[in-house]
Amino acid sequence: MRYKVKLNKTKLGYAIWCPALPGCWTLGETEEEALENIKDAIKAYLETVDEVTQNAELRYVEVR
């Protein structure tokens, strides 16, 4: 899967987050490090969502 991420240069390096996944963000000293870190953060986020919703009753809705 591909996720759009936003990158912001800071005094300490780079802050990066995934707007599609609220609260999914990380840091890196370089742009490359931040991009690698966000991959790990996204994987961990999705694994946590799977664990939390494991026994939940799910439905799908269509939005136009």
PDB file of C-alpha atoms in Angstrom:
ATOM      1  CA  MET A   1       0.000   0.000   0.000  1.00  0.00           C
ATOM      2  CA  ARG A   2       1.023   3.574  -0.515  1.00  0.00           C
ATOM      3  CA  TYR A   3       0.300   6.318   1.995  1.00  0.00           C
ATOM      4  CA  LYS A   4       0.703  10.033   1.538  1.00  0.00           C
ATOM      5  CA  VAL A   5       2.956  11.489   4.220  1.00  0.00           C
ATOM      6  CA  LYS A   6       3.802  15.060   5.124  1.00  0.00           C
ATOM      7  CA  LEU A   7       7.330  16.105   5.979  1.00  0.00           C
ATOM      8  CA  ASN A   8       8.302  19.187   7.955  1.00  0.00           C
ATOM      9  CA  LYS A   9      11.891  20.337   8.515  1.00  0.00           C
ATOM     10  CA  THR A  10      12.519  21.320  12.135  1.00  0.00           C
ATOM     11  CA  LYS A  11      15.489  22.539  14.148  1.00  0.00           C
ATOM     12  CA  LEU A  12      16.161  18.950  15.211  1.00  0.00           C
ATOM     13  CA  GLY A  13      15.655  17.230  11.849  1.00  0.00           C
ATOM     14  CA  TYR A  14      12.395  16.193  10.226  1.00  0.00           C
ATOM     15  CA  ALA A  15       8.923  15.565  11.555  1.00  0.00           C
ATOM     16  CA  ILE A  16       6.784  13.298   9.400  1.00  0.00           C
ATOM     17  CA  TRP A  17       3.183  12.116   9.693  1.00  0.00           C
ATOM     18  CA  CYS A  18       0.512  10.252   7.777  1.00  0.00           C
ATOM     19  CA  PRO A  19      -2.675  12.353   7.501  1.00  0.00           C
ATOM     20  CA  ALA A  20      -4.782   9.260   6.704  1.00  0.00           C
ATOM     21  CA  LEU A  21      -3.832   7.672  10.038  1.00  0.00           C
ATOM     22  CA  PRO A  22      -4.553  10.073  12.932  1.00  0.00           C
ATOM     23  CA  GLY A  23      -1.753  10.144  15.471  1.00  0.00           C
ATOM     24  CA  CYS A  24       0.703   8.299  13.224  1.00  0.00           C
ATOM     25  CA  TRP A  25       3.878  10.379  13.212  1.00  0.00           C
ATOM     26  CA  THR A  26       7.582  10.137  13.893  1.00  0.00           C
ATOM     27  CA  LEU A  27      10.882  11.999  13.586  1.00  0.00           C
ATOM     28  CA  GLY A  28      14.219  11.575  11.859  1.00  0.00           C
ATOM     29  CA  GLU A  29      17.528  13.412  11.828  1.00  0.00           C
ATOM     30  CA  THR A  30      17.527  13.281   8.012  1.00  0.00           C
ATOM     31  CA  GLU A  31      14.750  13.150   5.446  1.00  0.00           C
ATOM     32  CA  GLU A  32      15.724   9.590   4.561  1.00  0.00           C
ATOM     33  CA  GLU A  33      15.662   8.507   8.205  1.00  0.00           C
ATOM     34  CA  ALA A  34      12.252  10.131   8.705  1.00  0.00           C
ATOM     35  CA  LEU A  35      10.876   8.302   5.653  1.00  0.00           C
ATOM     36  CA  GLU A  36      12.151   4.969   6.950  1.00  0.00           C
ATOM     37  CA  ASN A  37      10.787   5.704  10.436  1.00  0.00           C
ATOM     38  CA  ILE A  38       7.306   6.519   9.124  1.00  0.00           C
ATOM     39  CA  LYS A  39       7.194   3.148   7.353  1.00  0.00           C
ATOM     40  CA  ASP A  40       7.755   1.460  10.724  1.00  0.00           C
ATOM     41  CA  ALA A  41       5.212   3.755  12.400  1.00  0.00           C
ATOM     42  CA  ILE A  42       2.564   2.969   9.763  1.00  0.00           C
ATOM     43  CA  LYS A  43       3.145  -0.787  10.120  1.00  0.00           C
ATOM     44  CA  ALA A  44       2.871  -0.559  13.921  1.00  0.00           C
ATOM     45  CA  TYR A  45      -0.266   1.610  13.639  1.00  0.00           C
ATOM     46  CA  LEU A  46      -1.984  -0.880  11.329  1.00  0.00           C
ATOM     47  CA  GLU A  47      -0.990  -3.854  13.497  1.00  0.00           C
ATOM     48  CA  THR A  48      -2.463  -2.103  16.535  1.00  0.00           C
ATOM     49  CA  VAL A  49      -5.712  -1.355  14.689  1.00  0.00           C
ATOM     50  CA  ASP A  50      -5.940  -5.046  13.727  1.00  0.00           C
ATOM     51  CA  GLU A  51      -5.402  -6.121  17.342  1.00  0.00           C
ATOM     52  CA  VAL A  52      -7.925  -3.641  18.762  1.00  0.00           C
ATOM     53  CA  THR A  53     -10.618  -4.511  16.207  1.00  0.00           C
ATOM     54  CA  GLN A  54      -9.956  -8.258  16.258  1.00  0.00           C
ATOM     55  CA  ASN A  55     -13.276  -9.134  17.932  1.00  0.00           C
ATOM     56  CA  ALA A  56     -15.245  -6.119  16.718  1.00  0.00           C
ATOM     57  CA  GLU A  57     -18.263  -6.451  14.490  1.00  0.00           C
ATOM     58  CA  LEU A  58     -17.358  -4.536  11.328  1.00  0.00           C
ATOM     59  CA  ARG A  59     -19.496  -2.985   8.602  1.00  0.00           C
ATOM     60  CA  TYR A  60     -18.702  -1.136   5.383  1.00  0.00           C
ATOM     61  CA  VAL A  61     -20.404   2.053   4.244  1.00  0.00           C
ATOM     62  CA  GLU A  62     -20.296   3.764   0.907  1.00  0.00           C
ATOM     63  CA  VAL A  63     -19.619   7.487   0.788  1.00  0.00           C
ATOM     64  CA  ARG A  64     -20.125   9.524  -2.365  1.00  0.00           C
TER      65      ARG A  64
END
